[in-house]
Coordinates of C-alpha atoms in Angstrom, one line a residue:
M1 CA 43.0 -3.9 -20.3
H2 CA 40.7 -2.9 -17.4
K3 CA 38.1 -5.6 -16.6
S4 CA 34.6 -4.3 -15.8
T5 CA 31.3 -6.0 -15.0
A6 CA 28.3 -5.6 -17.4
I7 CA 24.6 -6.2 -16.7
Y8 CA 22.2 -6.9 -19.6
R9 CA 18.4 -7.2 -19.6
S10 CA 17.6 -9.9 -22.1
P11 CA 14.1 -10.9 -23.1
D12 CA 15.4 -13.9 -25.0
E13 CA 15.7 -17.4 -23.5
I14 CA 19.0 -18.1 -21.8
I15 CA 19.4 -21.4 -23.6
N16 CA 20.1 -19.4 -26.8
L17 CA 23.2 -17.8 -25.3
K18 CA 26.5 -18.8 -26.9
I19 CA 29.9 -17.5 -25.6
R20 CA 33.2 -18.0 -27.5
I21 CA 36.5 -17.9 -25.7
R22 CA 39.6 -17.4 -27.8
I23 CA 42.9 -17.6 -25.9
R24 CA 46.5 -17.5 -27.2
E25 CA 50.0 -17.2 -25.7
V26 CA 51.8 -14.0 -26.7
G27 CA 54.9 -14.2 -24.6
G28 CA 57.2 -16.9 -23.0
G29 CA 55.7 -19.9 -24.8
G30 CA 58.8 -20.8 -26.8
D31 CA 58.3 -22.4 -30.3
D32 CA 54.9 -23.9 -29.6
P33 CA 52.7 -21.2 -28.1
L34 CA 49.3 -22.2 -26.7
E35 CA 46.2 -21.3 -28.6
E36 CA 42.6 -22.5 -28.2
I37 CA 39.1 -21.6 -29.2
Q38 CA 36.1 -22.9 -27.3
T39 CA 32.4 -22.1 -27.6
F40 CA 30.0 -22.6 -24.6
R41 CA 26.3 -22.8 -24.3
W42 CA 24.5 -22.0 -21.0
Q43 CA 25.4 -24.6 -18.4
Q44 CA 27.4 -26.6 -20.9
K45 CA 30.0 -28.8 -19.0
I46 CA 33.5 -29.1 -20.5
F47 CA 36.1 -30.9 -18.4
G48 CA 39.5 -29.6 -17.5
Q49 CA 42.7 -31.6 -17.3
F50 CA 42.4 -32.2 -13.5
E51 CA 38.7 -33.1 -13.7
R52 CA 39.4 -35.7 -16.5
G53 CA 42.0 -37.5 -14.3
F54 CA 39.8 -37.3 -11.2
Y55 CA 36.5 -38.5 -12.7
L56 CA 38.2 -41.2 -14.9
D57 CA 39.0 -43.1 -11.7
R58 CA 35.8 -44.9 -10.7
K59 CA 36.9 -44.9 -7.0
N60 CA 36.5 -41.1 -6.8
C61 CA 32.9 -41.2 -8.0
A62 CA 30.5 -41.7 -5.1
T63 CA 27.5 -39.4 -5.9
E64 CA 25.1 -39.7 -8.8
L65 CA 26.6 -36.6 -10.4
E66 CA 30.2 -37.9 -10.1
R67 CA 29.1 -41.2 -11.7
K68 CA 27.5 -39.3 -14.5
Y69 CA 30.7 -37.3 -15.0
H70 CA 32.7 -40.6 -15.0
A71 CA 30.6 -41.9 -17.9
E72 CA 31.1 -38.7 -19.9
V73 CA 34.9 -38.5 -19.3
A74 CA 35.3 -42.1 -20.3
K75 CA 34.0 -41.3 -23.8
L76 CA 36.3 -38.3 -24.4
S77 CA 39.5 -38.4 -26.4
E78 CA 42.9 -38.3 -24.8
K79 CA 43.4 -34.7 -25.7
S80 CA 42.5 -32.4 -22.9
N81 CA 41.1 -28.9 -23.1
V82 CA 42.8 -25.8 -21.8
V83 CA 39.5 -23.9 -21.5
F84 CA 36.8 -25.6 -19.5
S85 CA 33.7 -24.8 -17.4
Y86 CA 32.2 -25.1 -14.0
V87 CA 28.4 -25.2 -14.0
N88 CA 25.8 -24.8 -11.3
D89 CA 25.9 -28.5 -10.3
D90 CA 29.6 -28.3 -9.6
G91 CA 29.1 -25.8 -6.7
Y92 CA 32.2 -23.9 -7.5
E93 CA 31.2 -20.8 -5.6
G94 CA 28.2 -22.3 -3.7
V95 CA 24.6 -22.4 -5.0
D96 CA 22.3 -19.4 -5.4
D97 CA 18.6 -20.4 -5.3
N98 CA 17.6 -17.4 -7.4
C99 CA 20.4 -17.1 -10.0
G100 CA 22.3 -19.6 -12.1
K101 CA 26.1 -19.3 -12.5
M102 CA 28.7 -20.6 -15.0
H103 CA 32.5 -20.1 -14.7
L104 CA 34.7 -20.3 -17.8
M105 CA 38.2 -21.4 -16.7
A106 CA 41.6 -21.9 -18.2
D107 CA 44.4 -24.4 -17.2
L108 CA 47.5 -22.4 -18.0
G109 CA 50.0 -24.6 -16.2
D110 CA 49.8 -22.6 -12.9
S111 CA 49.0 -24.2 -9.6
Q112 CA 45.4 -23.1 -9.9
A113 CA 43.0 -22.7 -12.7
T114 CA 42.5 -19.2 -13.9
N115 CA 38.9 -17.7 -14.0
L116 CA 38.4 -16.1 -17.4
C117 CA 34.8 -15.2 -17.0
T118 CA 31.8 -15.6 -14.7
V119 CA 28.3 -15.6 -16.2
T120 CA 25.3 -15.1 -13.9
Y121 CA 21.6 -15.2 -14.9
D122 CA 18.5 -14.2 -12.9
P123 CA 15.5 -15.9 -14.6
A124 CA 13.0 -13.9 -12.6
R125 CA 14.2 -10.5 -13.8
K126 CA 15.8 -11.9 -17.0
V127 CA 19.1 -10.2 -16.2
L128 CA 22.4 -11.4 -17.5
T129 CA 25.6 -10.4 -15.7
M130 CA 29.1 -10.8 -17.3
R131 CA 32.2 -10.5 -15.2
P132 CA 34.2 -9.3 -17.1
D133 CA 32.2 -7.9 -20.0
F134 CA 32.4 -9.1 -23.6
T135 CA 35.5 -7.9 -25.3
Q136 CA 34.9 -4.6 -27.0
S137 CA 38.3 -3.8 -28.6
E138 CA 41.6 -4.8 -26.9
P139 CA 41.7 -8.4 -25.6
Y140 CA 42.2 -9.2 -21.9
R141 CA 45.7 -10.1 -20.7
I142 CA 46.9 -12.7 -18.1
H143 CA 50.4 -12.8 -16.6
I144 CA 51.7 -16.1 -15.2
E145 CA 54.8 -15.7 -13.0
G146 CA 57.3 -18.5 -12.8
D147 CA 60.7 -19.6 -14.0
V148 CA 59.5 -18.1 -17.3
K149 CA 57.0 -15.3 -17.4
R150 CA 54.2 -16.2 -19.7
I151 CA 51.6 -13.8 -21.1
F152 CA 48.2 -14.7 -22.5
Q153 CA 45.6 -12.8 -24.3
Y154 CA 42.0 -13.8 -24.6
R155 CA 38.7 -12.6 -26.0
I156 CA 35.1 -13.1 -24.8
D157 CA 32.6 -12.9 -27.7
D158 CA 28.9 -13.2 -27.9
V159 CA 28.3 -15.6 -30.8
S160 CA 24.6 -16.2 -30.1
E161 CA 22.6 -16.9 -33.3
K162 CA 20.7 -13.8 -34.4
I163 CA 17.1 -14.4 -35.4
P164 CA 15.8 -13.0 -38.7
F165 CA 14.4 -9.5 -38.6
D166 CA 10.8 -10.6 -39.3
A167 CA 11.0 -13.2 -36.6
Q168 CA 12.4 -10.6 -34.2
L169 CA 9.5 -8.3 -34.9
K170 CA 7.0 -11.1 -34.3
E171 CA 8.7 -12.1 -31.1
N172 CA 8.7 -8.5 -29.8
E173 CA 5.0 -8.3 -30.6
I174 CA 4.3 -11.5 -28.7
L175 CA 6.4 -10.3 -25.7
D176 CA 4.5 -6.9 -25.7
R177 CA 1.2 -8.8 -25.6
I178 CA 2.5 -11.0 -22.7
N179 CA 3.7 -7.9 -20.8
L180 CA 0.3 -6.2 -21.3
H181 CA -1.5 -9.3 -20.1
Q182 CA 0.7 -9.6 -17.0
Q183 CA 0.1 -5.9 -16.2
K184 CA -3.7 -6.5 -16.6
L185 CA -3.5 -9.4 -14.3
K186 CA -1.7 -7.3 -11.7
L187 CA -4.3 -4.6 -12.0
D188 CA -7.2 -7.0 -11.7
K189 CA -5.6 -8.6 -8.7
G190 CA -5.0 -5.2 -7.1
H191 CA -8.7 -4.2 -7.7
A192 CA -10.1 -7.5 -6.4
G193 CA -12.8 -6.7 -3.9
F194 CA -12.5 -3.0 -4.4
E195 CA -16.0 -1.6 -5.2
L196 CA -16.2 1.6 -7.1
P197 CA -19.1 4.0 -6.5
G198 CA -21.8 4.6 -9.1
K199 CA -21.1 7.1 -11.9
N200 CA -23.6 9.7 -10.4
K201 CA -22.8 9.0 -6.7
L202 CA -20.6 10.6 -4.1
D203 CA -19.4 8.2 -1.4
V204 CA -18.3 9.6 1.9
C205 CA -16.6 7.2 4.3
L206 CA -16.6 8.4 7.9
Y207 CA -14.4 6.9 10.5
L208 CA -15.6 8.2 13.9
E209 CA -14.1 7.7 17.3
I210 CA -15.8 8.7 20.6
L211 CA -12.7 9.4 22.7
A212 CA -13.9 10.5 26.1
A213 CA -16.5 12.2 28.3
R214 CA -15.7 14.6 31.1
N215 CA -17.1 16.9 33.8
F216 CA -20.5 15.2 34.1
E217 CA -22.4 15.1 37.4
N218 CA -22.5 11.3 37.8
D219 CA -20.0 8.4 37.1
N220 CA -20.4 5.2 35.1
V221 CA -21.2 7.0 31.8
Y222 CA -21.8 5.7 28.3
V223 CA -22.5 7.6 25.1
Q224 CA -25.2 7.0 22.5
Y225 CA -24.9 8.3 19.0
F226 CA -27.3 8.8 16.1
I227 CA -26.6 10.1 12.6
D228 CA -29.5 12.0 11.0
L229 CA -29.5 11.9 7.2
P230 CA -31.1 14.7 5.2
A231 CA -32.8 14.2 1.8
H232 CA -30.8 12.5 -1.0
W233 CA -28.4 10.9 1.4
S234 CA -28.5 7.2 2.1
C235 CA -26.6 4.4 3.9
K236 CA -26.5 0.8 2.8
N237 CA -26.2 -0.4 6.4
S238 CA -28.9 1.6 8.3
D239 CA -28.1 -0.2 11.5
A240 CA -24.7 1.6 11.6
L241 CA -26.4 5.0 12.0
K242 CA -26.9 4.5 15.7
G243 CA -25.1 2.8 18.5
C244 CA -23.5 3.3 21.9
T245 CA -20.2 2.9 23.7
Q246 CA -19.4 0.7 26.7
T247 CA -19.8 2.1 30.2
S248 CA -16.7 3.8 31.5
I249 CA -15.6 4.9 35.0
R250 CA -13.9 8.3 35.5
A251 CA -10.1 8.1 35.5
N252 CA -8.1 9.3 38.5
S253 CA -6.9 12.4 36.6
E254 CA -7.3 16.1 36.9
D255 CA -10.1 16.3 34.3
G256 CA -11.8 13.2 35.6
A257 CA -12.4 11.9 32.0
A258 CA -14.2 8.7 31.2
H259 CA -12.4 7.2 28.3
F260 CA -14.1 5.1 25.6
G261 CA -11.9 5.0 22.4
L262 CA -14.8 3.5 20.5
P263 CA -14.3 3.5 16.7
F264 CA -17.0 3.0 14.2
E265 CA -17.3 3.3 10.4
I266 CA -20.1 4.5 8.2
C267 CA -20.3 4.9 4.5
L268 CA -22.8 7.4 3.2
E269 CA -23.9 7.8 -0.4
Y270 CA -25.2 11.0 -2.0
D271 CA -27.0 11.3 -5.4
V272 CA -24.9 13.8 -7.3
Q273 CA -27.8 14.4 -9.8
R274 CA -29.8 15.9 -7.0
M275 CA -27.4 18.7 -6.6
D276 CA -29.3 20.8 -9.1
E277 CA -32.2 20.9 -6.7
E278 CA -30.2 22.3 -3.8
E279 CA -28.3 25.6 -3.6
I280 CA -26.1 24.3 -0.8
L281 CA -25.3 20.7 -0.1
K282 CA -27.1 19.7 3.1
S283 CA -24.9 17.8 5.4
P284 CA -25.8 15.0 7.9
Y285 CA -25.7 15.6 11.6
V286 CA -24.4 13.4 14.4
Y287 CA -26.1 13.5 17.8
F288 CA -24.7 12.3 21.1
E289 CA -26.3 11.6 24.5
A290 CA -24.3 10.9 27.6
V291 CA -26.1 8.6 30.0
S292 CA -25.1 7.5 33.5
K293 CA -26.1 4.3 35.2
D294 CA -26.0 3.8 39.0
S295 CA -25.7 0.6 41.0
W296 CA -29.5 0.3 41.1
D297 CA -29.7 0.3 37.3
H298 CA -31.2 3.8 37.3
F299 CA -30.4 5.8 34.2
R300 CA -29.9 9.6 34.0
T301 CA -29.3 11.8 31.0
E302 CA -26.1 13.7 31.6
G303 CA -26.1 15.8 28.5
L304 CA -26.9 16.1 24.8
A305 CA -24.7 17.4 22.0
Y306 CA -24.5 17.4 18.2
T307 CA -22.4 18.6 15.3
I308 CA -22.6 18.7 11.6
L309 CA -20.5 16.0 9.9
P310 CA -17.8 17.5 7.6
V311 CA -18.8 15.5 4.5
T312 CA -17.9 18.4 2.1
Q313 CA -14.2 18.2 2.7
A314 CA -11.9 15.2 3.3
G315 CA -9.6 15.3 6.3
V316 CA -9.3 14.6 10.0
Y317 CA -11.4 16.7 12.5
S318 CA -11.4 16.8 16.3
Y319 CA -14.3 18.1 18.3
E320 CA -14.9 19.0 22.0
L321 CA -18.7 19.1 22.1
R322 CA -20.3 21.0 25.0
C323 CA -23.4 19.2 26.3
L324 CA -26.7 20.5 27.9
R325 CA -29.7 18.8 29.5
I326 CA -33.1 19.9 30.7
C327 CA -33.0 21.2 34.2
P328 CA -35.7 19.7 36.4
E329 CA -38.2 22.3 37.8
G330 CA -39.3 21.9 41.4
I331 CA -38.4 19.6 44.3
A332 CA -40.4 16.7 42.9
C333 CA -38.5 16.6 39.6
N334 CA -35.2 16.9 41.3
L335 CA -36.1 14.1 43.7
R336 CA -37.3 11.9 40.8
R337 CA -33.9 12.5 39.0
F338 CA -32.0 11.7 42.2
F339 CA -33.9 8.5 43.2
I340 CA -35.2 6.9 40.0
G341 CA -33.5 8.8 37.2
D342 CA -34.8 11.0 34.3
F343 CA -33.9 9.1 31.2
S344 CA -37.2 9.9 29.4
N345 CA -37.2 13.7 29.3
Y346 CA -36.8 13.9 25.5
D347 CA -38.9 12.8 22.6
H348 CA -35.7 12.0 20.6
I349 CA -32.0 12.4 20.9
T350 CA -32.2 15.2 18.2
W351 CA -34.1 17.4 20.7
A352 CA -31.0 19.6 21.2
S353 CA -31.0 20.8 17.6
L354 CA -33.6 22.0 15.0
P355 CA -36.0 19.1 14.4
R356 CA -36.4 17.9 10.8
E357 CA -40.2 18.3 10.9
P358 CA -41.5 20.6 13.7
R359 CA -44.9 19.9 15.1
E360 CA -47.6 22.0 13.5
G361 CA -45.0 23.6 11.3
R362 CA -43.3 25.5 14.1
M363 CA -41.1 24.9 17.0
N364 CA -41.6 26.4 20.5
R365 CA -39.2 25.8 23.4
Y366 CA -40.2 28.9 25.3
G367 CA -39.8 28.4 29.0
V368 CA -37.6 25.2 28.8
L369 CA -34.8 25.5 31.4
S370 CA -31.5 23.8 30.4
V371 CA -28.2 23.6 32.1
G372 CA -24.7 23.2 30.6
T373 CA -23.0 20.0 31.7
G374 CA -19.8 18.2 30.5
E375 CA -18.0 17.7 27.2
I376 CA -17.7 14.8 24.8
S377 CA -14.4 14.4 22.7
V378 CA -14.9 13.1 19.2
R379 CA -12.6 12.6 16.3
V380 CA -13.8 12.2 12.7
S381 CA -11.9 11.1 9.6
V382 CA -13.5 11.8 6.2
L383 CA -12.7 10.2 2.9
Q384 CA -14.5 11.1 -0.3
Q385 CA -14.8 8.9 -3.3
S386 CA -16.5 9.6 -6.7
Q387 CA -15.8 8.6 -10.3
A388 CA -16.0 12.3 -11.0
F389 CA -12.7 12.7 -9.2
S390 CA -11.0 10.1 -11.4
E391 CA -8.6 11.1 -14.2
D392 CA -10.3 8.4 -16.4
F393 CA -13.5 10.3 -16.2
A394 CA -12.2 12.6 -18.9
S395 CA -15.2 13.1 -21.3
E396 CA -16.6 16.6 -21.8
N397 CA -19.7 15.7 -19.8
G398 CA -17.5 14.1 -17.1
N399 CA -15.4 17.2 -16.8
R400 CA -18.5 19.4 -16.4
Q401 CA -19.8 17.1 -13.7
R402 CA -16.5 17.1 -11.9
K403 CA -16.3 20.9 -11.9
F404 CA -20.0 21.1 -10.7
L405 CA -19.4 18.7 -7.9
L406 CA -16.2 20.4 -6.7
D407 CA -17.9 23.8 -6.8
K408 CA -20.8 22.6 -4.7
L409 CA -18.5 21.0 -2.1
N410 CA -16.3 24.2 -2.0
T411 CA -19.4 26.3 -1.5
S412 CA -20.6 24.1 1.3
V413 CA -17.2 24.4 3.0
L414 CA -17.3 28.2 2.7
I415 CA -20.9 28.4 4.2
K416 CA -19.8 26.1 7.0
S417 CA -16.7 28.3 7.7
I418 CA -19.0 31.4 7.9
E419 CA -21.4 29.6 10.3
Q420 CA -18.4 28.6 12.5
V421 CA -17.2 32.3 12.6
V422 CA -20.8 33.5 13.5
A423 CA -21.1 30.9 16.2
A424 CA -17.7 31.8 17.7
F425 CA -18.7 35.5 17.6
K426 CA -22.0 34.7 19.5
V427 CA -20.1 32.8 22.2
A428 CA -17.6 35.6 22.6
K429 CA -20.4 38.2 22.8
R430 CA -22.2 36.2 25.5
K431 CA -19.1 35.9 27.6
M432 CA -18.5 39.6 27.3
V433 CA -22.0 40.4 28.4
E434 CA -21.6 38.0 31.4
A435 CA -18.3 39.6 32.3
R436 CA -20.0 43.1 32.3
K437 CA -22.7 41.9 34.6
N438 CA -20.2 40.7 37.1
V439 CA -18.4 44.0 37.2

């Protein structure tokens, strides 16, 4: 019969396992054929004929285990067993730290003992491996070659005691509770320190990186940033809304870029309930100011730039922001910029865009001369988090709020895309007009 290995997942304790070996000689045994039945529990030691003779001699027993075996063998009867076992302590095939092994052997008069079955148990996964499997129909056969050819048949049967049906149901119920508790512990451990946003809040985590600045008039440049929050937006750490990079010297490359690689993280919070008051979700802006510093500690504004933060759609965005600055009028202003700097030309870094509250209700920049300068490279990664996105937020009211939130965000993305198209059209139109003038 073909021998195959079987793997069983057993929720029961391994100490309840009982295996019965029944072996008998079916050919070449003469008038007194061999036959024996032996039942084993997990890690039960039964001595073979060779082991009996070896451990019976006190001189062969040096270790504590060998002395223990000597005491056990001395109490046994003179009749030896054909079927015996090797357990973990015997180290028959080495020791596995993770799994326990037990070998069921037979002394069939050959030069070496015959391995009838190997049982392996993994306590962590509760997996039992039988090699070969329990006998299903036809018994296994062993052929011993010699002066007389001998043939043996043997069976491997699972004779573990079956628990009553009611006790089995109760045990399964207890095991289910244990599994649920273990799963809950894993979930709790995984969520430890993970703070969820409020039910009516939209959290937007921004990971910004100021990469480089290039094509500015002076060297030794650093960049300041400021994030301007519209109504209904907030930030727990208000200090993170502004900051600056280190000073960087232009690299010896074709574009002469000053590299910063400054990352910073900001988590913004929006009150979802306020969306009813706004037709379009107002997005925060981020402003940048490139400043140079000379060896006399004189500071000069090299350029201002700004962009809307893409809070309405998660993703990774890269920007090349064109900068401008006020152009000094007259020789005196130019000399002042050259000798002592012009770091105080603006009331605020937001000067380059529409102010939140114009003075006297209107804004007038008529006659202000400005000049285009360099560029600032920025990368923004956006992550959105809200309980309205969760599958667990499945009530009727929750579904309405989720749809409302997604519609608002999608509308904002559409408006932003239209604004980008219009802005690109204006740039293209200006370039076309300039090209016609030069013709």
